[in-house]
Coordinates of C-alpha atoms in Angstrom, one line a residue:
X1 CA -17.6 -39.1 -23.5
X2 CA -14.3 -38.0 -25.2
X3 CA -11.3 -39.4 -23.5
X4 CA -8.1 -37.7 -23.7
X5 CA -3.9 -38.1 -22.9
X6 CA -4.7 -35.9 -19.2
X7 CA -8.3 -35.7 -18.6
X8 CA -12.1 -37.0 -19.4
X9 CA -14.4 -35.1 -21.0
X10 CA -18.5 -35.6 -20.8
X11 CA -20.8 -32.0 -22.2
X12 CA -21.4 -30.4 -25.2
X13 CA -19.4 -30.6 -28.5
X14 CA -19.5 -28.3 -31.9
X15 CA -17.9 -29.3 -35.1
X16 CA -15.5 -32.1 -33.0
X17 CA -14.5 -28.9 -30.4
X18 CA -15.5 -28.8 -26.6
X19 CA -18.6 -26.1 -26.8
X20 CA -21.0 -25.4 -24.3
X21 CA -21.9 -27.2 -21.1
X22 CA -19.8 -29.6 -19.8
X23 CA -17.4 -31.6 -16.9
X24 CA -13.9 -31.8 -17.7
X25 CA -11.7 -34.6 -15.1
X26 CA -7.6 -34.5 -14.9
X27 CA -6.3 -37.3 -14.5
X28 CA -3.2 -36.0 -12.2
X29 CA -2.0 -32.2 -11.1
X30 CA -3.1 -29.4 -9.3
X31 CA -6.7 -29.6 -11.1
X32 CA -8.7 -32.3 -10.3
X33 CA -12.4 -31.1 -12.4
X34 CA -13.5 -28.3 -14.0
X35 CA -17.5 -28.6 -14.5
X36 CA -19.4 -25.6 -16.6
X37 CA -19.0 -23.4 -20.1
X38 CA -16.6 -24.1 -22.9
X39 CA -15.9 -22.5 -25.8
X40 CA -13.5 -23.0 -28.3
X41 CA -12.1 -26.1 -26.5
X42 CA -11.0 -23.7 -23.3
X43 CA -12.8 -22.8 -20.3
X44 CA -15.3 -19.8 -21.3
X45 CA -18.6 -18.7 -19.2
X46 CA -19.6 -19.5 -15.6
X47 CA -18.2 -22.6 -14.2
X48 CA -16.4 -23.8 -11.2
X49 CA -13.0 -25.3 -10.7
X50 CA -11.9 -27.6 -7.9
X51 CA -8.3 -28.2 -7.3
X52 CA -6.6 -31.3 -5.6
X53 CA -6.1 -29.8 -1.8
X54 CA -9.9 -29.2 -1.8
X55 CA -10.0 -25.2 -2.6
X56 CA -11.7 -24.5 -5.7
X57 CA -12.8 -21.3 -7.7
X58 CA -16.7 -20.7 -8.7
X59 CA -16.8 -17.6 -10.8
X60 CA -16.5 -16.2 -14.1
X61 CA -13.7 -17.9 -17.0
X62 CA -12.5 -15.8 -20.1
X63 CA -10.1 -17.7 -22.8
X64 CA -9.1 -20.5 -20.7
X65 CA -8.0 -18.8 -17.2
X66 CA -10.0 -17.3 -14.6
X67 CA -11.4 -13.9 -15.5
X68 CA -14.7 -11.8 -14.3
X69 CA -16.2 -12.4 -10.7
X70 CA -15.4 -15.1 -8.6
X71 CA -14.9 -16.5 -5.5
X72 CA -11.9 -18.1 -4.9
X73 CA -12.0 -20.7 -1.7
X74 CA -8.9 -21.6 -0.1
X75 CA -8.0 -25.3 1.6
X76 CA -7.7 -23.8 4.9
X77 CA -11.1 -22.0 5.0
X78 CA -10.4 -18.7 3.8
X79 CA -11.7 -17.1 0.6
X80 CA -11.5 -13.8 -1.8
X81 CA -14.4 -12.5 -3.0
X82 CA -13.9 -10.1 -6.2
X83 CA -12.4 -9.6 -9.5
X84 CA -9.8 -11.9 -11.2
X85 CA -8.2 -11.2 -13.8
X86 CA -5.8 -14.4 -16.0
X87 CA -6.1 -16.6 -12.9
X88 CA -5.7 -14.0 -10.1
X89 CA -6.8 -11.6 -7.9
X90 CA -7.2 -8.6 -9.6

């Protein structure tokens, strides 16, 4: 487990650098967990991120930000199926 100033980290490390599988917990903000694929120490593959009014996005990240296909679920019950493209709806 690698603790840091924001957030927790338990997964896979390369070389002292987040890589591979792995859960990622803030400790305040707007995101509350981020749990799937890293690479270079940002958020890189398939994983799903929940935020702290209970939406969360399970999709496709690219360089740190949401990016691919994804579905984005809303706190109020809707959702967006589709594209994103650096954290939005493309």
């Amino acid at each position: 487990m690698q603790i840091y100033e924001d957030a927790t980290y338990e997964g896979e490390l390369k070389n002292g650098h987040i890589e591979g599988y792995g859960i990622l917990i803030y400790k305040d903000g707007e995101i509350r967990k981020y749990e799937g694929e890293f690479k270079n120490d940002q958020t890189d593959g398939y994983g799903i991120l929940y935020y702290s009014d209970g939406s969360f996005y399970n999709g496709e990240f690219k360089d740190g930000s949401q990016t691919g296909f994804g579905i984005q679920y809303l706190y109020d019950k809707e959702y967006y199926v589709g594209q994103h493209k650096d954290s939005d709806y493309d």
